[in-house]
XYZ file of C-alpha atoms in Angstrom:
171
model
C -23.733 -93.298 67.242
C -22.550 -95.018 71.054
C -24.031 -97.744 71.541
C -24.878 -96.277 75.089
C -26.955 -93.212 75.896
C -29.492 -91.203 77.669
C -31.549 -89.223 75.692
C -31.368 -87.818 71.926
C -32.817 -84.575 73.349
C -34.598 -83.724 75.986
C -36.968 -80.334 75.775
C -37.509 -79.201 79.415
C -39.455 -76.467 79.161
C -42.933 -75.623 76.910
C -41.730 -75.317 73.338
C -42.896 -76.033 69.446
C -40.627 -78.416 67.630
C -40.891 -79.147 64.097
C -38.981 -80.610 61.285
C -36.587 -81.918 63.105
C -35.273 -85.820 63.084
C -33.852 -87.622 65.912
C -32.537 -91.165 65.431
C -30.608 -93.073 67.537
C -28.957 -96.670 67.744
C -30.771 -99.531 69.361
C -27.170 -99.881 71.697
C -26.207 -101.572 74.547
C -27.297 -99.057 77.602
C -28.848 -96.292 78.973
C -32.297 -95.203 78.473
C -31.690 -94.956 74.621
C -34.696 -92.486 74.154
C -35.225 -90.474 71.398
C -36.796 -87.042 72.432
C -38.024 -86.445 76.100
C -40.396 -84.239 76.994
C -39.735 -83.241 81.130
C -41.991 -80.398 81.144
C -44.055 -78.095 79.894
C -46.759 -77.864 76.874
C -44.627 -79.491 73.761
C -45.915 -78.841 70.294
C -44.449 -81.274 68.122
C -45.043 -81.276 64.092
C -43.129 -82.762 61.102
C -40.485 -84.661 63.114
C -38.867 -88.091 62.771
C -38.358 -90.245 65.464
C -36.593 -93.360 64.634
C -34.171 -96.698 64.939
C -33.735 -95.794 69.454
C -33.554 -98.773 71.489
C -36.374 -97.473 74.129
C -39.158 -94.667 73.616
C -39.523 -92.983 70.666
C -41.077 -89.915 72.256
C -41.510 -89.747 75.976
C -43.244 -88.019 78.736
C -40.979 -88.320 82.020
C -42.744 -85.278 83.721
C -44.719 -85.288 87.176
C -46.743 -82.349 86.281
C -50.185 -83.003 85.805
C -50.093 -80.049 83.822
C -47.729 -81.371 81.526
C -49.963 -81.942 77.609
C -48.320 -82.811 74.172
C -49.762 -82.069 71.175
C -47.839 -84.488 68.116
C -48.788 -84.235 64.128
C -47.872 -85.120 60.920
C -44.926 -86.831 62.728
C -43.234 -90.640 62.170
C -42.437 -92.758 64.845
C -41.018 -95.883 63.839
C -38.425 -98.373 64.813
C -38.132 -97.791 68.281
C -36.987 -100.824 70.845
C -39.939 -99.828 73.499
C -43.400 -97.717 73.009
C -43.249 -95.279 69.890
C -45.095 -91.955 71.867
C -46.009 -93.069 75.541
C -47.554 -90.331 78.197
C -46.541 -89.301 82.198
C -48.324 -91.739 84.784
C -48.565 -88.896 87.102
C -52.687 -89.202 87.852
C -55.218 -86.398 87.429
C -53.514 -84.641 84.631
C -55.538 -81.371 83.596
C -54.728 -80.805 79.963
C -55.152 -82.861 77.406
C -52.947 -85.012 74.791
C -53.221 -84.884 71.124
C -51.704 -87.175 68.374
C -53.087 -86.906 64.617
C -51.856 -87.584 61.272
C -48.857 -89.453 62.424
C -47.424 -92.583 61.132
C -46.111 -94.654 63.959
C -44.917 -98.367 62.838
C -42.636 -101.456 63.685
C -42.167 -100.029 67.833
C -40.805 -102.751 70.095
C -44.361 -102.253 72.523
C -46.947 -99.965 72.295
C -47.297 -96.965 69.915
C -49.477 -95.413 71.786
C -49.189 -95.863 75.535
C -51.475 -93.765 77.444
C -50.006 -94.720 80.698
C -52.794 -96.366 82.280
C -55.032 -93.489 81.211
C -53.488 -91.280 83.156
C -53.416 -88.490 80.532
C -56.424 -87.174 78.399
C -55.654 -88.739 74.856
C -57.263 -87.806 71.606
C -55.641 -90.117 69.285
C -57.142 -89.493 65.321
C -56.248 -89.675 61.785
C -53.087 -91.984 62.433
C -51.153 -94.928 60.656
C -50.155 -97.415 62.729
C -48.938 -101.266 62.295
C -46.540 -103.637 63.145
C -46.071 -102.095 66.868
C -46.147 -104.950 69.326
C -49.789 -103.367 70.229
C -50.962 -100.547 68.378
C -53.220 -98.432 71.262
C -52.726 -99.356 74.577
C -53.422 -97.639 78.143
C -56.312 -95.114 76.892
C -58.753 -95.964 79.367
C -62.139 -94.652 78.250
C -60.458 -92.085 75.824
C -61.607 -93.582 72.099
C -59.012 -95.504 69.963
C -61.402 -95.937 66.805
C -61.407 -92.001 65.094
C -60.084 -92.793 61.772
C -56.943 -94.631 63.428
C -55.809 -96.968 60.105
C -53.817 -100.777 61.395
C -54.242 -103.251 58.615
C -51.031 -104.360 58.109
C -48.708 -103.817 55.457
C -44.431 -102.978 55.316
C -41.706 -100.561 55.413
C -41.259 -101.306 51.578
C -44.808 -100.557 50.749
C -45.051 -97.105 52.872
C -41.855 -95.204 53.210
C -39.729 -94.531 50.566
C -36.384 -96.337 51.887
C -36.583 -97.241 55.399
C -33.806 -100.351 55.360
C -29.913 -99.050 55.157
C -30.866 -95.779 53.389
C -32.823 -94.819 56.517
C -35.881 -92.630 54.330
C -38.792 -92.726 56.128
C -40.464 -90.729 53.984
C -44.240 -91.685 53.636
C -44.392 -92.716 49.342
C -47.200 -90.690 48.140
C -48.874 -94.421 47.089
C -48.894 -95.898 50.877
C-alpha cells in the first residue's frame, strides 16, 4: 500500500504459479512492478496482475534460457507494459501467452523486447493498452488475438473502487 516499492514478488528460480493476485499502487517510486520473473522457466496460470505503476509481469533475467509460459491470466491497469520479455539476445526457449486478458496498460501489453525472445502470443483479449503487440519481430501477432475496443464496465465484473476483475461471463 506505500506509495514506493520494488517489486510485488519476485520468483527467482523455475516455478508454477497460479491463482494468485498481485496488485500494487501506481506510487511515487521505485520500480513499482508487479511480479518479476529473474530466472528460471515460470509457469504462470489463473493470476491477477493489476493497478502497479510499472510492469505488470516482467522478465529482468540475462539468461537466454530464461522462457515464460502465461494463461488464463489478467493483466490490467499497469503504469508501463502489461507482460514484457528479457532483451538478453539469442534466447533458446520459447515464450507463451494464451487466453489472457490484458487491458488499459500504460505501454505495451505485449512487449517482446525487440524480439529478443521466441513469442507465441494466441487466444488473447487485449484493448486499451497504449499499443497492444509490440517488439515481436517476425513472431505472428494475428492467432486469434481479439482488440476491438470496448471498457472495464462491459468486461470485468467491477474493476473501478471494488477492484473485481473478474471477466463477466457476457464480455
Amino acid at each position: 500500500t506505500g506509495s514506493s516499492y520494488d517489486n510485488v514478488v519476485t520468483i527467482s528460480t523455475s516455478s508454477t504459479v497460479a491463482n494468485c493476485r498481485f496488485e500494487g499502487v501506481t506510487g511515487s517510486s521505485g520500480n513499482r512492478r508487479g511480479y518479476v520473473i529473474s530466472n528460471g522457466i515460470t509457469v504462470a496460470s489463473r493470476i491477477t496482475v493489476v493497478n502497479n505503476g510499472g510492469e505488470g509481469i516482467i522478465s529482468t533475467s540475462t539468461s537466454a534460457g530464461q522462457s515464460i509460459h502465461i494463461t488464463q491470466s489478467v493483466v490490467a491497469n499497469n503504469g508501463a507494459t502489461g507482460i514484457k520479455s528479457n532483451s538478453t539476445a539469442s534466447q533458446t526457449d520459447n515464450w507463451e501467452c494464451h487466453g489472457c486478458m490484458i487491458t488499459g496498460n500504460g505501454t505495451a501489453g505485449i512487449d517482446g523486447n525487440s524480439a529478443a525472445a521466441r513469442w507465441v502470443v494466441q487466444q488473447n483479449r487485449l484493448r486499451d493498452n497504449t499499443t497492444n503487440i509490440t517488439g515481436l519481430g517476425n513472431y505472428p501477432t494475428d492467432l486469434n488475438n481479439y482488440t476491438t475496443d470496448s471498457d472495464d464496465a462491459s468486461e470485468y465484473v467491477s474493476a473501478g473502487a471494488n477492484g473485481d476483475f473478474t471477466i463477466k461471463n457476457t464480455a
